[in-house]
mmCIF file of C-alpha atoms in Angstrom:
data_model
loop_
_atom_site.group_PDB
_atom_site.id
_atom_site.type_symbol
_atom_site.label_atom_id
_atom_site.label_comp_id
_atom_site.label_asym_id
_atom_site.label_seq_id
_atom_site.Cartn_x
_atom_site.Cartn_y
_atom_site.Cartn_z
ATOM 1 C CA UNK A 1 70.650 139.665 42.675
ATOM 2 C CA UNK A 2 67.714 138.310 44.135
ATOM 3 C CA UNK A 3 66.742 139.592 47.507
ATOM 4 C CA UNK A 4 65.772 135.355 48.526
ATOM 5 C CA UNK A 5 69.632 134.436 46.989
ATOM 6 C CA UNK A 6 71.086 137.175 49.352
ATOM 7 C CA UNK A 7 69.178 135.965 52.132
ATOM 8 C CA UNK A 8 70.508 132.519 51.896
ATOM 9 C CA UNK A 9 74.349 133.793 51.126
ATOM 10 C CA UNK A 10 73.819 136.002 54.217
ATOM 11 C CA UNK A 11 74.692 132.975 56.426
ATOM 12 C CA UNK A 12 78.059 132.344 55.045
ATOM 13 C CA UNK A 13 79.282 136.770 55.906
ATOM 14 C CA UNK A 14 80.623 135.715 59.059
ATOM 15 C CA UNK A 15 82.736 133.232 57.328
ATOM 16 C CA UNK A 16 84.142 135.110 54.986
ATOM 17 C CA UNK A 17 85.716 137.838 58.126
ATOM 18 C CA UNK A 18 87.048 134.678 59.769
ATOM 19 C CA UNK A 19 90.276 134.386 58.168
ATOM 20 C CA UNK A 20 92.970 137.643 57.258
ATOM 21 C CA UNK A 21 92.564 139.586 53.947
ATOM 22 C CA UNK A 22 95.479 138.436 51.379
ATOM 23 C CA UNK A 23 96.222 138.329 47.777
ATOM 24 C CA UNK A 24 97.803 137.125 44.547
ATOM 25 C CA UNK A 25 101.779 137.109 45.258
ATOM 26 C CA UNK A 26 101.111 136.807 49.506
ATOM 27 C CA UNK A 27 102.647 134.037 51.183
ATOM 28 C CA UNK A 28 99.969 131.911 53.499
ATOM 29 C CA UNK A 29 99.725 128.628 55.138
ATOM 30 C CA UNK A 30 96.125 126.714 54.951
ATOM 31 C CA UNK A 31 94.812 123.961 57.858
ATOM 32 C CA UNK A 32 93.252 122.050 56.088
ATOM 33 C CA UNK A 33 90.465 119.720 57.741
ATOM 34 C CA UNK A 34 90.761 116.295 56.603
ATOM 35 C CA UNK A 35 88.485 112.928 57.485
ATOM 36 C CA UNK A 36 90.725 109.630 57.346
ATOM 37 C CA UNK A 37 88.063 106.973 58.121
ATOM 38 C CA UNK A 38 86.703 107.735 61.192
ATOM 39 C CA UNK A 39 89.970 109.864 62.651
ATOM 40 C CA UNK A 40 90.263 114.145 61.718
ATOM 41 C CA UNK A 41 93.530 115.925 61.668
ATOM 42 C CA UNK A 42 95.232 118.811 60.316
ATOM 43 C CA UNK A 43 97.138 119.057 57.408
ATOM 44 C CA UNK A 44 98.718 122.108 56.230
ATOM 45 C CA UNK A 45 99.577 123.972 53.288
ATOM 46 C CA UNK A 46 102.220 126.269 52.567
ATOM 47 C CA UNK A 47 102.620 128.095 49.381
ATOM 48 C CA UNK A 48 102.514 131.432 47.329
ATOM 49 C CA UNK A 49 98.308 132.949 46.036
ATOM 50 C CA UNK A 50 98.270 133.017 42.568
ATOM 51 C CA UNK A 51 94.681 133.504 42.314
ATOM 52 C CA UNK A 52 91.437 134.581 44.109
ATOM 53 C CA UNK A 53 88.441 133.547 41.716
ATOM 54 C CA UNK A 54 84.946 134.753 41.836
ATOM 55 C CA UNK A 55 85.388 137.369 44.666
ATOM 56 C CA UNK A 56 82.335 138.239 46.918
ATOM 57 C CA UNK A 57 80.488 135.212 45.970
ATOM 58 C CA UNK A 58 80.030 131.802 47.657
ATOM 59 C CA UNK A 59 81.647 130.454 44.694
ATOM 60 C CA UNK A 60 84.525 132.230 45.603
ATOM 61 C CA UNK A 61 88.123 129.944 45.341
ATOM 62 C CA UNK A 62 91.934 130.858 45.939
ATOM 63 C CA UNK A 63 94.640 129.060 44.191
ATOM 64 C CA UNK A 64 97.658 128.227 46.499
ATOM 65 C CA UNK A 65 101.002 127.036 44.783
ATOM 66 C CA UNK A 66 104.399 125.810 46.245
ATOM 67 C CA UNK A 67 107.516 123.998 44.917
ATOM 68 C CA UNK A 68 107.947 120.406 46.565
ATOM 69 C CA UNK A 69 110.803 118.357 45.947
ATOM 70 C CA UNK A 70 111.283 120.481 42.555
ATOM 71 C CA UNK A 71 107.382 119.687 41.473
ATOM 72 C CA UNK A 72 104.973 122.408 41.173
ATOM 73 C CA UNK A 73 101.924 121.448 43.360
ATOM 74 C CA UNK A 74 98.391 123.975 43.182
ATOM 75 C CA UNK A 75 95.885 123.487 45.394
ATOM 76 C CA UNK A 76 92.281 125.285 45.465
ATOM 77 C CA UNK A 77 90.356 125.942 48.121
ATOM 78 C CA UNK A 78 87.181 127.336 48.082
ATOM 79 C CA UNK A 79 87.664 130.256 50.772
ATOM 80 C CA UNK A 80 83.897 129.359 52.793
ATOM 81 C CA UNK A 81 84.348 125.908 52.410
ATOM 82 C CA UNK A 82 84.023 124.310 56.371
ATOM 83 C CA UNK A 83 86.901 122.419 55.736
ATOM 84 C CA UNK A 84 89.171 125.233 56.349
ATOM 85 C CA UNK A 85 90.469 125.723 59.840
ATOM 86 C CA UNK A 86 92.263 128.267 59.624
ATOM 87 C CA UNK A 87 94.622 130.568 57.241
ATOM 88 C CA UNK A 88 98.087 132.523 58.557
ATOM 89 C CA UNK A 89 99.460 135.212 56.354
ATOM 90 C CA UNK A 90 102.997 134.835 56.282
ATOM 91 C CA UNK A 91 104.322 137.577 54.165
ATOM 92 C CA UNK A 92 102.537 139.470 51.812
ATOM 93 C CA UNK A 93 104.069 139.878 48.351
ATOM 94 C CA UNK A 94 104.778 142.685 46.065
ATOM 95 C CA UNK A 95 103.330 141.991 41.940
ATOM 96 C CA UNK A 96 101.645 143.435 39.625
ATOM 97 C CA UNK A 97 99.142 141.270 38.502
ATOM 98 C CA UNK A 98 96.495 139.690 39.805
ATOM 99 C CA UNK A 99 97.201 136.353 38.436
ATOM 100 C CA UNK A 100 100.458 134.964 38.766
ATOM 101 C CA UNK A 101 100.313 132.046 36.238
ATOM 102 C CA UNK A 102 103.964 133.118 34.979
ATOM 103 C CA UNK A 103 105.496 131.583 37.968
ATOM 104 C CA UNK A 104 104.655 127.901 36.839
ATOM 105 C CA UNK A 105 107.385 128.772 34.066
ATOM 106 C CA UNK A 106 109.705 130.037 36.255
ATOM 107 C CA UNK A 107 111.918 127.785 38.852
ATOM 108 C CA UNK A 108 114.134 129.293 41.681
ATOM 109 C CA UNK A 109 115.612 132.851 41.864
ATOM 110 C CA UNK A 110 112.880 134.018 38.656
ATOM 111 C CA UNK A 111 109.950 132.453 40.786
ATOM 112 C CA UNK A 112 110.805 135.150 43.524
ATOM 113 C CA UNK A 113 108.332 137.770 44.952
ATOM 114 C CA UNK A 114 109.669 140.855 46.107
ATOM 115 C CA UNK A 115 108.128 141.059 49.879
ATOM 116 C CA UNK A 116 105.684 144.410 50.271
ATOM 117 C CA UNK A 117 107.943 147.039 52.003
ATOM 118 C CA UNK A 118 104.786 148.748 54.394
ATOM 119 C CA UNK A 119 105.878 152.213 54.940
ATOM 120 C CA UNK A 120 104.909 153.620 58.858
ATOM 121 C CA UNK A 121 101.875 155.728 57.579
ATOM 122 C CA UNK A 122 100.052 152.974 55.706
ATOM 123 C CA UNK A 123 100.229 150.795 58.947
ATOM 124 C CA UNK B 1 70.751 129.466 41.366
ATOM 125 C CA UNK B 2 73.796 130.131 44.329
ATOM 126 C CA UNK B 3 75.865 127.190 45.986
ATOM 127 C CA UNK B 4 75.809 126.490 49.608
ATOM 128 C CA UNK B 5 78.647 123.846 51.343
ATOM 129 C CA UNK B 6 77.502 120.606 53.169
ATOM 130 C CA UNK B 7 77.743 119.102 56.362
ATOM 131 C CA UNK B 8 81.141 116.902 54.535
ATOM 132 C CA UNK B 9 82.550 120.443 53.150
ATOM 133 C CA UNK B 10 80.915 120.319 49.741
ATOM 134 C CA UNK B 11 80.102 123.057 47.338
ATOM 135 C CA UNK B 12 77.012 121.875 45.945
ATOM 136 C CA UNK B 13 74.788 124.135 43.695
ATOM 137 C CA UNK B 14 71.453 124.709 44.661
ATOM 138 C CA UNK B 15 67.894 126.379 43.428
ATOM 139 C CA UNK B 16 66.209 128.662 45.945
ATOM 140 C CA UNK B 17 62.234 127.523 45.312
ATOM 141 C CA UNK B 18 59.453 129.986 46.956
ATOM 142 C CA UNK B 19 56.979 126.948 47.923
ATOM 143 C CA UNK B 20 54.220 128.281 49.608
ATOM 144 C CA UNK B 21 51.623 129.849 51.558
ATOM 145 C CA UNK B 22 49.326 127.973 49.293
ATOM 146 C CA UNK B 23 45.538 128.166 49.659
ATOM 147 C CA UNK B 24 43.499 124.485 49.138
ATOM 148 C CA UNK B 25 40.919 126.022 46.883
ATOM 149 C CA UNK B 26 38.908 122.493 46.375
ATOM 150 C CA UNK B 27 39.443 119.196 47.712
ATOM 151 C CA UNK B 28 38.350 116.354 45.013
ATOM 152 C CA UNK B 29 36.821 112.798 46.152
ATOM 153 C CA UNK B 30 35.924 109.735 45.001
ATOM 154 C CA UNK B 31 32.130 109.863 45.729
ATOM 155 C CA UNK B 32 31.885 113.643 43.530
ATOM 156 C CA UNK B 33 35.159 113.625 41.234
ATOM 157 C CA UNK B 34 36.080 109.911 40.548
ATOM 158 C CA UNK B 35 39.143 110.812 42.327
ATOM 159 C CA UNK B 36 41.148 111.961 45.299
ATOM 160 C CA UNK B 37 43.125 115.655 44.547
ATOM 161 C CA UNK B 38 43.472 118.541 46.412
ATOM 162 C CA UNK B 39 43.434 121.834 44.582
ATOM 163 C CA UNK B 40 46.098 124.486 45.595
ATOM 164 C CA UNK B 41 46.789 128.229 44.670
ATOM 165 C CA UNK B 42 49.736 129.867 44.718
ATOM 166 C CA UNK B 43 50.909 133.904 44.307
ATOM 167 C CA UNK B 44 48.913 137.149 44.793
ATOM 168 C CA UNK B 45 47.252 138.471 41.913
ATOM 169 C CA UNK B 46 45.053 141.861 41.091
ATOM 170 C CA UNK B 47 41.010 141.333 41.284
ATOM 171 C CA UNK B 48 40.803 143.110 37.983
ATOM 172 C CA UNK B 49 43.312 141.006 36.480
ATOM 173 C CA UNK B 50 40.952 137.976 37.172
ATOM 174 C CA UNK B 51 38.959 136.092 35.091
ATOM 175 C CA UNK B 52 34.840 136.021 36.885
ATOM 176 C CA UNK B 53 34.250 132.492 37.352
ATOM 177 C CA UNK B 54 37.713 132.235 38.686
ATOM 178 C CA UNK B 55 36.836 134.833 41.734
ATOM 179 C CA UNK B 56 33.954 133.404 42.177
ATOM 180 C CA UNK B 57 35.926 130.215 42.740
ATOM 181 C CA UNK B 58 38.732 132.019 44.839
ATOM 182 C CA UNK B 59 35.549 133.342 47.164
ATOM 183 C CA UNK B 60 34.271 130.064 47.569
ATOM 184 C CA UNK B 61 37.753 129.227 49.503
ATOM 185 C CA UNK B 62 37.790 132.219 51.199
ATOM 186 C CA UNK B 63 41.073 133.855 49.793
ATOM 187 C CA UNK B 64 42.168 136.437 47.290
ATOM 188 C CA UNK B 65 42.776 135.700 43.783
ATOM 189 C CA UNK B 66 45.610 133.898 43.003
ATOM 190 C CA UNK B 67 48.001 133.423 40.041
ATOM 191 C CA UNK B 68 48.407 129.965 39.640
ATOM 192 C CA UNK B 69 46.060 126.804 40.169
ATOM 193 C CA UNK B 70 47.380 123.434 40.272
ATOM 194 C CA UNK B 71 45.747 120.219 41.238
ATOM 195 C CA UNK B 72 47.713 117.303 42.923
ATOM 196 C CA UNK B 73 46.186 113.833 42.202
ATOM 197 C CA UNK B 74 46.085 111.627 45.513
ATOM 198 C CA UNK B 75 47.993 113.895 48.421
ATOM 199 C CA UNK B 76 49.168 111.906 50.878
ATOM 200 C CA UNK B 77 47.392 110.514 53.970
ATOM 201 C CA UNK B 78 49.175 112.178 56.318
ATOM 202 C CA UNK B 79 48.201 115.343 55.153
ATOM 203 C CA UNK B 80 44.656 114.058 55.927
ATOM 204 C CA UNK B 81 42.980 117.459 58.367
ATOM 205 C CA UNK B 82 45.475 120.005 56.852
ATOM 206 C CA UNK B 83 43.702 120.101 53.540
ATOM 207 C CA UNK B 84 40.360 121.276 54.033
ATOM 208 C CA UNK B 85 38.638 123.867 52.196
ATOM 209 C CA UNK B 86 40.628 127.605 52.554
ATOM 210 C CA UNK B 87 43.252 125.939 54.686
ATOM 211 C CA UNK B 88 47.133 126.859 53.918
ATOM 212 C CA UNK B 89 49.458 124.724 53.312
ATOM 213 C CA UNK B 90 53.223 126.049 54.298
ATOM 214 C CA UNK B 91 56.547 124.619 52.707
ATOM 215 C CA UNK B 92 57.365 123.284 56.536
ATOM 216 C CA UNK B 93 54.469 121.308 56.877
ATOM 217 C CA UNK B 94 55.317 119.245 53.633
ATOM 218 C CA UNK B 95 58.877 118.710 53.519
ATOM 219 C CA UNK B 96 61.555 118.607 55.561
ATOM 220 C CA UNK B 97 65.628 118.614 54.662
ATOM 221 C CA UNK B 98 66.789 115.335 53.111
ATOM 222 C CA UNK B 99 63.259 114.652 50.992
ATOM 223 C CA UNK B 100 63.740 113.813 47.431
ATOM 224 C CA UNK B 101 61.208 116.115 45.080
ATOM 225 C CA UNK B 102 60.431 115.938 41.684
ATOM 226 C CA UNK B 103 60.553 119.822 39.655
ATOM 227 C CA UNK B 104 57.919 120.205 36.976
ATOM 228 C CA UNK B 105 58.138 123.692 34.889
ATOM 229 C CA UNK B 106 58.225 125.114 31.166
ATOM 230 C CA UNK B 107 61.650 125.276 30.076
ATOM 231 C CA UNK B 108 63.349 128.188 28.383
ATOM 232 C CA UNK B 109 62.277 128.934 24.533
ATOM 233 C CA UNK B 110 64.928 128.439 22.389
ATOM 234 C CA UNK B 111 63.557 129.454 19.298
ATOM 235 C CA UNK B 112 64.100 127.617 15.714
ATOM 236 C CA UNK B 113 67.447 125.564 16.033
ATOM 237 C CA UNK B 114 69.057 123.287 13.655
ATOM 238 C CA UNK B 115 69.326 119.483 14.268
ATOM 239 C CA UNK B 116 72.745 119.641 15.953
ATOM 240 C CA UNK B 117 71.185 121.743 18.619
ATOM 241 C CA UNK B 118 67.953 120.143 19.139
ATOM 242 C CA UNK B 119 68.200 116.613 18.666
ATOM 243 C CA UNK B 120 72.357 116.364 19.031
ATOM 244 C CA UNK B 121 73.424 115.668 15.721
ATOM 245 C CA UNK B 122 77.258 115.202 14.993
ATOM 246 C CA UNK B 123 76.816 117.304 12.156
ATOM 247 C CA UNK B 124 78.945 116.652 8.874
ATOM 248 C CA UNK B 125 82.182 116.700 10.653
ATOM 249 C CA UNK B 126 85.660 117.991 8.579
ATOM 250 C CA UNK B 127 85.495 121.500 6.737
ATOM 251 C CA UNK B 128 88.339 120.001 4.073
ATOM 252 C CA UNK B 129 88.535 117.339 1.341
ATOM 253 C CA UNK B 130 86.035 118.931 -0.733
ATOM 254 C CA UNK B 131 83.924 119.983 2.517
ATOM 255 C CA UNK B 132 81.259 122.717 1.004
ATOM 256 C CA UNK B 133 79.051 124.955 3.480
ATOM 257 C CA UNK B 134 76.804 122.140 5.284
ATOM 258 C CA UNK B 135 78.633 121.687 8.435
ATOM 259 C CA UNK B 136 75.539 121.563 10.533
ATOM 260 C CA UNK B 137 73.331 119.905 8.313
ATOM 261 C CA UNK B 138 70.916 117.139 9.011
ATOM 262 C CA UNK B 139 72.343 114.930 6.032
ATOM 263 C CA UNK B 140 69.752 111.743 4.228
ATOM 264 C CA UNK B 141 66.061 112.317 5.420
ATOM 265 C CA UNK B 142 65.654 108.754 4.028
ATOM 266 C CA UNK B 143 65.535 106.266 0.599
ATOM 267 C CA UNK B 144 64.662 107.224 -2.939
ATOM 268 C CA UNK B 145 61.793 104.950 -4.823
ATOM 269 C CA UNK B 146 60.987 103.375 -1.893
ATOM 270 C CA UNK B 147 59.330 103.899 0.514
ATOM 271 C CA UNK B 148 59.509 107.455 -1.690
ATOM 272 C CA UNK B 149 58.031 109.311 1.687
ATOM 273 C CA UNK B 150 59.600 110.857 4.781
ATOM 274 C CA UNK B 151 59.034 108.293 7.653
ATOM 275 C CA UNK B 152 56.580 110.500 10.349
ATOM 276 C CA UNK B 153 58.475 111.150 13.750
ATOM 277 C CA UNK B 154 61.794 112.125 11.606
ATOM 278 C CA UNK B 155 64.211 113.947 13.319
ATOM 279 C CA UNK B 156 64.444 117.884 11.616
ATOM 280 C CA UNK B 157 64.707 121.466 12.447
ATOM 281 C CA UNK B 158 62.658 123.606 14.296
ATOM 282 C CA UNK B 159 60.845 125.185 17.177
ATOM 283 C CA UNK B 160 62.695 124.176 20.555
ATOM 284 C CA UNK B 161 62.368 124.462 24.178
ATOM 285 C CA UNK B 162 58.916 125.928 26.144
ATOM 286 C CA UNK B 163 58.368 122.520 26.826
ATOM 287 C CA UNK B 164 56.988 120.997 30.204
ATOM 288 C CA UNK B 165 60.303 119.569 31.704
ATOM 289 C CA UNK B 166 60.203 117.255 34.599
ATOM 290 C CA UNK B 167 63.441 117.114 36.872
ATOM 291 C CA UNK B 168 63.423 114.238 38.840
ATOM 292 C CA UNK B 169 65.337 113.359 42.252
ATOM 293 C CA UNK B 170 66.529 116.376 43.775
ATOM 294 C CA UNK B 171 67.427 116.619 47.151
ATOM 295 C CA UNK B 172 65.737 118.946 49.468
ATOM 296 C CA UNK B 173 68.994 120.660 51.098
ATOM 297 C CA UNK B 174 67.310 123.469 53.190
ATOM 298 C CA UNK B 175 64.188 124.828 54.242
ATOM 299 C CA UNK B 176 63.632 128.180 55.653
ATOM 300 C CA UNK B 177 59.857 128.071 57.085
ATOM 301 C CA UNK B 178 59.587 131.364 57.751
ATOM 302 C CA UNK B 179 60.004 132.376 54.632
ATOM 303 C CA UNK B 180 58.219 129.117 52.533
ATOM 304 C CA UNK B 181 62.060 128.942 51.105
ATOM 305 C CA UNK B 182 63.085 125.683 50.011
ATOM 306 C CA UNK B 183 66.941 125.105 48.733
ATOM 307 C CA UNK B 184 66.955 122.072 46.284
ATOM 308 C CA UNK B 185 70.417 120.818 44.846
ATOM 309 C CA UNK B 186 70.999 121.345 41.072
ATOM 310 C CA UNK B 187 68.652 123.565 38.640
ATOM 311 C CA UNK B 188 64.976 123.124 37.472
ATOM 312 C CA UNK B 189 63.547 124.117 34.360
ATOM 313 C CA UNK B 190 62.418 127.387 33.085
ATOM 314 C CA UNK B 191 63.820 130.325 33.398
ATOM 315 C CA UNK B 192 64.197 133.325 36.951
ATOM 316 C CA UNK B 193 61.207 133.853 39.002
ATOM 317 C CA UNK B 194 58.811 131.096 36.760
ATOM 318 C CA UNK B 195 56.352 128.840 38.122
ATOM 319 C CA UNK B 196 57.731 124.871 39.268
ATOM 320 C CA UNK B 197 55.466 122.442 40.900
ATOM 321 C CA UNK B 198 57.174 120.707 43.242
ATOM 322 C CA UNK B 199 56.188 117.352 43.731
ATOM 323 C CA UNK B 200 57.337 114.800 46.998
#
């Protein structure tokens, strides 16, 4: 990569520490910034990662899914984007993929992730 | 090319454009030319790699040789004092974030290409019902008996791209004057590390 394109990406590195590491199958809950008019407020997002796209570049998106009222809703963010005010990892999830598109065929007790069992060492 | 967000929270792509120090190697007027230009240069380059007169011409300025020449017809008034003879002229000094410039370069060769390619044919369409091999061809070229010619300016195969491409309207995004760096939304023609002229 250029040396000019890394210059200009540099600015966005403190960005991308900002929020907690997570992953396909982890459990997180967005803010969300968003303009009304003239008025700002916070709107949240609950819901399981079943994708990080484009890692490492400002490109880079993460798809967040959750069940409402019995309809699948996704929602992606792109992780640098300003609009993001923060991210809480709720409970991080135990697959084997990196993309979990099988859970869009799946509805209660098969759309389950196993939660990540950290053993004393690791943390 | 790399994206960078705006102030609303946008991912917009952008070009990173190296737009300066440029040397003002001759300034036209009226009185000797028959016109107002100013002359810039643009890009170290080796003395041995330099044509004579053209060093001759650099040394006249007072600079080293430079790559690439360009002249721009009528620069604006308010440039009037910052474009004498050996002067520089820095990306700061002639735009600043918001400015709409115009992107003149060679685009990338293509090579030969077919009709569907270069002028956006539909091509023949199905592959069934009797369909033989000419998906992609140009079909009728024109009548029989009369006017028993190909009309000139027909529309036909052949050598595409490495043309000069002018991109018009994009937005200035962000300048870095340190560096002469200017970040201009969307793409420009030609291909990594070419020459653009950049025109406000």
């Amino acid at each position: 990569m250029s040396e000019l394109i890394k210059f200009v990406e540099a600015e966005y590195s403190e960005a991308r520490t900002k929020f907690p590491s997570f992953k396909a199958g982890d459990t997180i809950n967005v803010h969300v910034r968003i303009t009304e008019g003239n008025k700002e407020r916070i709107q949240q997002f609950q819901g399981t990662v079943i994708q990080r796209k484009n890692p490492n570049s400002n490109g880079e998106t993460f798809t967040v899914r959750k069940v409402s009222n019995g309809i699948g809703v996704e929602r992606i963010f792109p992780i640098l984007s300003p609009s993001i005010e923060k991210i809480e990892l709720l409970r991080e999830g135990k697959v084997r993929r990196a993309r979990l598109f099988y859970l869009r065929g799946r509805q209660g007790k098969a759309a389950k992730i196993k939660e990540k069992i950290r053993h004393r060492k690791d943390s | 090319m790399t994206s960078i967000f705006s102030a609303d929270g946008r991912n917009v792509a952008c070009t990173l454009i190296e737009a300066g120090p440029c040397v003002v190697t001759q300034v036209k007027n009226v009185e000797t030319d028959g016109y107002n230009a100013v002359q810039l240069a643009f890009g170290e380059r080796k003395e041995k790699n330099t044509p004579k007169p053209l060093i001759g011409h650099f040394k006249k300025a007072g600079t080293t040789p430079k790559q690439k020449v360009v002249e721009f017809r009528d620069f604006r008034v308010e440039f009037e004092g910052q474009v004498d003879l050996g002067k520089t002229v820095e990306a700061g000094q002639v735009f600043i974030e918001g400015d709409f410039v115009d992107a003149i370069g060679t685009s990338k060769g293509k090579g030969f290409q077919g009709v569907v390619k270069r002028h956006g044919f539909g091509g023949v369409g199905g592959q069934t019902h009797g369909q033989h091999n000419r998906q992609r061809h140009p079909g009728s070229i024109g009548a029989c008996s009369w006017p028993s010619r190909v009309f000139k300016g027909m529309r036909m195969a052949g050598r595409m791209g490495g043309d000069r491409v002018k991109i018009v309207n994009l937005r200035v995004l962000k300048i870095y004057p340190e560096k002469n760096l200017l970040v201009v939304s969307g793409s420009v023609p030609g291909p990594k590390n070419s020459f653009v002229i950049i025109e406000k």
